[in-house]
Amino acid sequence: MSQHEHFMKLALQEARQALQENEFPVGCVLVCDNEVVGRGRRINSRLPSRNELDHAEIVALRNIITGQPQINPARLTAYCTMEPCLMCYAALLLSQVAVIVYAYEDAMGGGTELPLAALAPLYRGAKTTVIPHVLRQESLALFKQFFLNPEHSYWQDSYLAEYTLSQS
């Protein structure tokens, strides 16, 4: 098992925990020098507390900022079970996270293919490496499980749900 697979399995544990809590199954772990230093999973994707701020990556970054502010984010690798959305990708870029590894592509809102060179200078100079599709099938299985459950209303009638359920 590769290092990326090892840490993605830990992110998948966070995603499974989110799914057990009836949340959107996204997990994230932040790794520095081969040690997990931050964890997060999607929270508040259900009514009545639904919001679009508590994504797994944001939760994990908050945990680092409050719990271990001495860690240099430029030494971090983020392992995300789903490709970061524009908000999370921008937060990771602005935090200067060196590497982003994700499992399943966000066909509806993924941000990692954003052409940084075409953006404002703050983003244009970002030095982040993106590595896609590490343990993609394992993550895909969680999203299929989520979208197949009619009790989950989050993005249920979306392009992402349609795309996910069409994947094999």
mmCIF file of C-alpha atoms in Angstrom:
data_model
loop_
_atom_site.group_PDB
_atom_site.id
_atom_site.type_symbol
_atom_site.label_atom_id
_atom_site.label_comp_id
_atom_site.label_asym_id
_atom_site.label_seq_id
_atom_site.Cartn_x
_atom_site.Cartn_y
_atom_site.Cartn_z
ATOM 1 C CA MET A 1 0.000 0.000 0.000
ATOM 2 C CA SER A 2 1.347 3.413 -0.952
ATOM 3 C CA GLN A 3 1.645 6.323 1.447
ATOM 4 C CA HIS A 4 -1.168 8.113 -0.385
ATOM 5 C CA GLU A 5 -3.429 5.065 -0.060
ATOM 6 C CA HIS A 6 -2.624 4.756 3.650
ATOM 7 C CA PHE A 7 -3.646 8.329 4.429
ATOM 8 C CA MET A 8 -6.629 8.236 2.065
ATOM 9 C CA LYS A 9 -7.934 5.259 4.035
ATOM 10 C CA LEU A 10 -7.910 7.504 7.110
ATOM 11 C CA ALA A 11 -9.833 10.175 5.201
ATOM 12 C CA LEU A 12 -12.293 7.472 4.134
ATOM 13 C CA GLN A 13 -12.797 6.617 7.833
ATOM 14 C CA GLU A 14 -13.829 10.242 8.384
ATOM 15 C CA ALA A 15 -16.199 10.019 5.401
ATOM 16 C CA ARG A 16 -17.727 6.797 6.747
ATOM 17 C CA GLN A 17 -18.276 8.487 10.087
ATOM 18 C CA ALA A 18 -20.018 11.383 8.316
ATOM 19 C CA LEU A 19 -22.240 8.910 6.459
ATOM 20 C CA GLN A 20 -23.094 7.126 9.736
ATOM 21 C CA GLU A 21 -24.195 10.527 11.052
ATOM 22 C CA ASN A 22 -26.358 10.975 7.913
ATOM 23 C CA GLU A 23 -24.044 13.683 6.598
ATOM 24 C CA PHE A 24 -22.579 14.001 3.110
ATOM 25 C CA PRO A 25 -19.709 11.450 3.107
ATOM 26 C CA VAL A 26 -16.648 13.652 2.707
ATOM 27 C CA GLY A 27 -13.597 13.236 4.909
ATOM 28 C CA CYS A 28 -10.246 14.988 5.038
ATOM 29 C CA VAL A 29 -6.991 14.393 6.866
ATOM 30 C CA LEU A 30 -4.071 16.777 6.923
ATOM 31 C CA VAL A 31 -0.630 15.192 7.093
ATOM 32 C CA CYS A 32 2.703 16.746 8.022
ATOM 33 C CA ASP A 33 5.931 14.712 7.974
ATOM 34 C CA ASN A 34 3.971 11.443 7.621
ATOM 35 C CA GLU A 35 1.830 12.201 10.675
ATOM 36 C CA VAL A 36 -1.868 13.059 10.736
ATOM 37 C CA VAL A 37 -2.134 16.498 12.314
ATOM 38 C CA GLY A 38 -5.704 17.412 11.381
ATOM 39 C CA ARG A 39 -8.986 15.680 10.622
ATOM 40 C CA GLY A 40 -12.346 16.788 9.389
ATOM 41 C CA ARG A 41 -15.566 15.453 7.968
ATOM 42 C CA ARG A 42 -18.592 17.146 6.453
ATOM 43 C CA ILE A 43 -20.998 18.422 9.041
ATOM 44 C CA ASN A 44 -24.244 20.349 8.795
ATOM 45 C CA SER A 45 -25.295 19.020 5.409
ATOM 46 C CA ARG A 46 -28.712 18.111 6.863
ATOM 47 C CA LEU A 47 -31.683 20.302 7.582
ATOM 48 C CA PRO A 48 -32.345 22.349 9.689
ATOM 49 C CA SER A 49 -28.686 23.291 10.266
ATOM 50 C CA ARG A 50 -27.602 22.902 6.614
ATOM 51 C CA ASN A 51 -24.897 25.283 5.494
ATOM 52 C CA GLU A 52 -22.149 25.384 2.914
ATOM 53 C CA LEU A 53 -19.326 26.380 5.265
ATOM 54 C CA ASP A 54 -18.701 23.181 7.199
ATOM 55 C CA HIS A 55 -16.950 21.158 4.519
ATOM 56 C CA ALA A 56 -14.436 18.513 5.598
ATOM 57 C CA GLU A 57 -11.425 20.513 4.403
ATOM 58 C CA ILE A 58 -12.541 23.660 6.242
ATOM 59 C CA VAL A 59 -13.186 21.683 9.435
ATOM 60 C CA ALA A 60 -9.722 20.079 9.190
ATOM 61 C CA LEU A 61 -8.050 23.465 8.563
ATOM 62 C CA ARG A 62 -9.902 24.961 11.544
ATOM 63 C CA ASN A 63 -8.644 22.092 13.701
ATOM 64 C CA ILE A 64 -5.052 22.848 12.683
ATOM 65 C CA ILE A 65 -5.415 26.592 13.218
ATOM 66 C CA THR A 66 -6.899 26.220 16.688
ATOM 67 C CA GLY A 67 -5.063 23.120 17.882
ATOM 68 C CA GLN A 68 -1.641 23.306 16.269
ATOM 69 C CA PRO A 69 -1.004 26.829 14.982
ATOM 70 C CA GLN A 70 2.755 26.223 14.925
ATOM 71 C CA ILE A 71 2.451 23.853 11.944
ATOM 72 C CA ASN A 72 3.632 25.370 8.693
ATOM 73 C CA PRO A 73 0.803 24.715 6.195
ATOM 74 C CA ALA A 74 3.320 24.618 3.339
ATOM 75 C CA ARG A 75 4.433 21.260 4.760
ATOM 76 C CA LEU A 76 0.919 19.802 4.671
ATOM 77 C CA THR A 77 -0.674 17.274 2.386
ATOM 78 C CA ALA A 78 -4.481 17.243 2.333
ATOM 79 C CA TYR A 79 -6.193 13.910 1.692
ATOM 80 C CA CYS A 80 -9.800 14.465 0.612
ATOM 81 C CA THR A 81 -12.329 11.780 -0.270
ATOM 82 C CA MET A 82 -13.881 14.149 -2.792
ATOM 83 C CA GLU A 83 -12.194 16.703 -4.995
ATOM 84 C CA PRO A 84 -12.266 20.016 -3.131
ATOM 85 C CA CYS A 85 -14.915 22.479 -4.253
ATOM 86 C CA LEU A 86 -13.937 26.023 -5.215
ATOM 87 C CA MET A 87 -14.264 27.270 -1.626
ATOM 88 C CA CYS A 88 -12.158 24.477 -0.153
ATOM 89 C CA TYR A 89 -9.604 24.592 -2.951
ATOM 90 C CA ALA A 90 -9.181 28.343 -2.434
ATOM 91 C CA ALA A 91 -8.863 27.849 1.334
ATOM 92 C CA LEU A 92 -6.208 25.174 0.812
ATOM 93 C CA LEU A 93 -4.372 27.403 -1.684
ATOM 94 C CA LEU A 94 -4.481 30.431 0.608
ATOM 95 C CA SER A 95 -3.265 28.247 3.478
ATOM 96 C CA GLN A 96 -0.356 27.272 1.211
ATOM 97 C CA VAL A 97 -1.029 23.533 1.493
ATOM 98 C CA ALA A 98 1.657 21.899 -0.649
ATOM 99 C CA VAL A 99 -0.180 18.812 -1.932
ATOM 100 C CA ILE A 100 -3.847 17.934 -2.364
ATOM 101 C CA VAL A 101 -4.718 14.272 -2.903
ATOM 102 C CA TYR A 102 -8.318 13.356 -3.623
ATOM 103 C CA ALA A 103 -10.260 10.163 -4.273
ATOM 104 C CA TYR A 104 -13.456 10.953 -6.174
ATOM 105 C CA GLU A 105 -13.904 13.790 -8.648
ATOM 106 C CA ASP A 106 -16.568 16.376 -7.923
ATOM 107 C CA ALA A 107 -18.134 16.425 -11.384
ATOM 108 C CA MET A 108 -20.489 19.210 -10.356
ATOM 109 C CA GLY A 109 -18.358 21.590 -8.303
ATOM 110 C CA GLY A 110 -14.733 20.493 -8.202
ATOM 111 C CA GLY A 111 -12.232 23.311 -8.159
ATOM 112 C CA THR A 112 -8.861 21.729 -8.788
ATOM 113 C CA GLU A 113 -8.877 22.340 -12.537
ATOM 114 C CA LEU A 114 -9.322 26.051 -12.012
ATOM 115 C CA PRO A 115 -6.800 27.836 -14.277
ATOM 116 C CA LEU A 116 -4.772 29.604 -11.585
ATOM 117 C CA ALA A 117 -2.739 31.537 -14.154
ATOM 118 C CA ALA A 118 -5.912 33.350 -15.228
ATOM 119 C CA LEU A 119 -6.765 34.520 -11.714
ATOM 120 C CA ALA A 120 -5.695 37.389 -9.503
ATOM 121 C CA PRO A 121 -2.082 37.395 -8.250
ATOM 122 C CA LEU A 122 -3.027 35.993 -4.844
ATOM 123 C CA TYR A 123 -3.974 32.673 -6.471
ATOM 124 C CA ARG A 124 -1.790 32.850 -9.568
ATOM 125 C CA GLY A 125 1.385 32.157 -7.602
ATOM 126 C CA ALA A 126 0.030 29.167 -5.674
ATOM 127 C CA LYS A 127 2.400 26.215 -5.602
ATOM 128 C CA THR A 128 0.100 23.268 -4.970
ATOM 129 C CA THR A 129 0.358 19.802 -6.486
ATOM 130 C CA VAL A 130 -2.930 17.962 -7.082
ATOM 131 C CA ILE A 131 -3.047 14.152 -7.225
ATOM 132 C CA PRO A 132 -6.445 12.728 -8.258
ATOM 133 C CA HIS A 133 -8.217 9.370 -7.960
ATOM 134 C CA VAL A 134 -6.399 7.710 -5.032
ATOM 135 C CA LEU A 135 -8.816 4.983 -3.835
ATOM 136 C CA ARG A 136 -11.507 6.406 -6.100
ATOM 137 C CA GLN A 137 -13.691 3.267 -6.035
ATOM 138 C CA GLU A 138 -13.835 3.196 -2.234
ATOM 139 C CA SER A 139 -14.962 6.806 -2.130
ATOM 140 C CA LEU A 140 -17.396 6.344 -5.015
ATOM 141 C CA ALA A 141 -19.051 3.506 -3.079
ATOM 142 C CA LEU A 142 -19.760 5.861 -0.153
ATOM 143 C CA PHE A 143 -21.311 8.491 -2.428
ATOM 144 C CA LYS A 144 -23.454 5.864 -4.152
ATOM 145 C CA GLN A 145 -24.644 4.665 -0.766
ATOM 146 C CA PHE A 146 -25.497 8.238 0.180
ATOM 147 C CA PHE A 147 -27.392 9.052 -3.015
ATOM 148 C CA LEU A 148 -29.274 5.744 -3.039
ATOM 149 C CA ASN A 149 -30.766 6.527 0.375
ATOM 150 C CA PRO A 150 -33.982 8.540 -0.161
ATOM 151 C CA GLU A 151 -33.680 9.949 3.384
ATOM 152 C CA HIS A 152 -30.709 12.038 2.273
ATOM 153 C CA SER A 153 -31.900 15.255 0.665
ATOM 154 C CA TYR A 154 -28.523 16.960 0.206
ATOM 155 C CA TRP A 155 -27.797 17.306 -3.546
ATOM 156 C CA GLN A 156 -30.211 14.418 -4.117
ATOM 157 C CA ASP A 157 -31.570 15.735 -7.440
ATOM 158 C CA SER A 158 -28.289 17.180 -8.671
ATOM 159 C CA TYR A 159 -25.939 16.521 -11.532
ATOM 160 C CA LEU A 160 -23.508 15.092 -8.958
ATOM 161 C CA ALA A 161 -26.065 12.491 -7.845
ATOM 162 C CA GLU A 162 -26.856 11.567 -11.453
ATOM 163 C CA TYR A 163 -23.154 11.357 -12.358
ATOM 164 C CA THR A 164 -22.292 9.330 -9.266
ATOM 165 C CA LEU A 165 -25.057 6.796 -9.763
ATOM 166 C CA SER A 166 -23.996 6.307 -13.401
ATOM 167 C CA GLN A 167 -20.421 5.383 -12.439
ATOM 168 C CA SER A 168 -19.278 1.768 -12.234
#
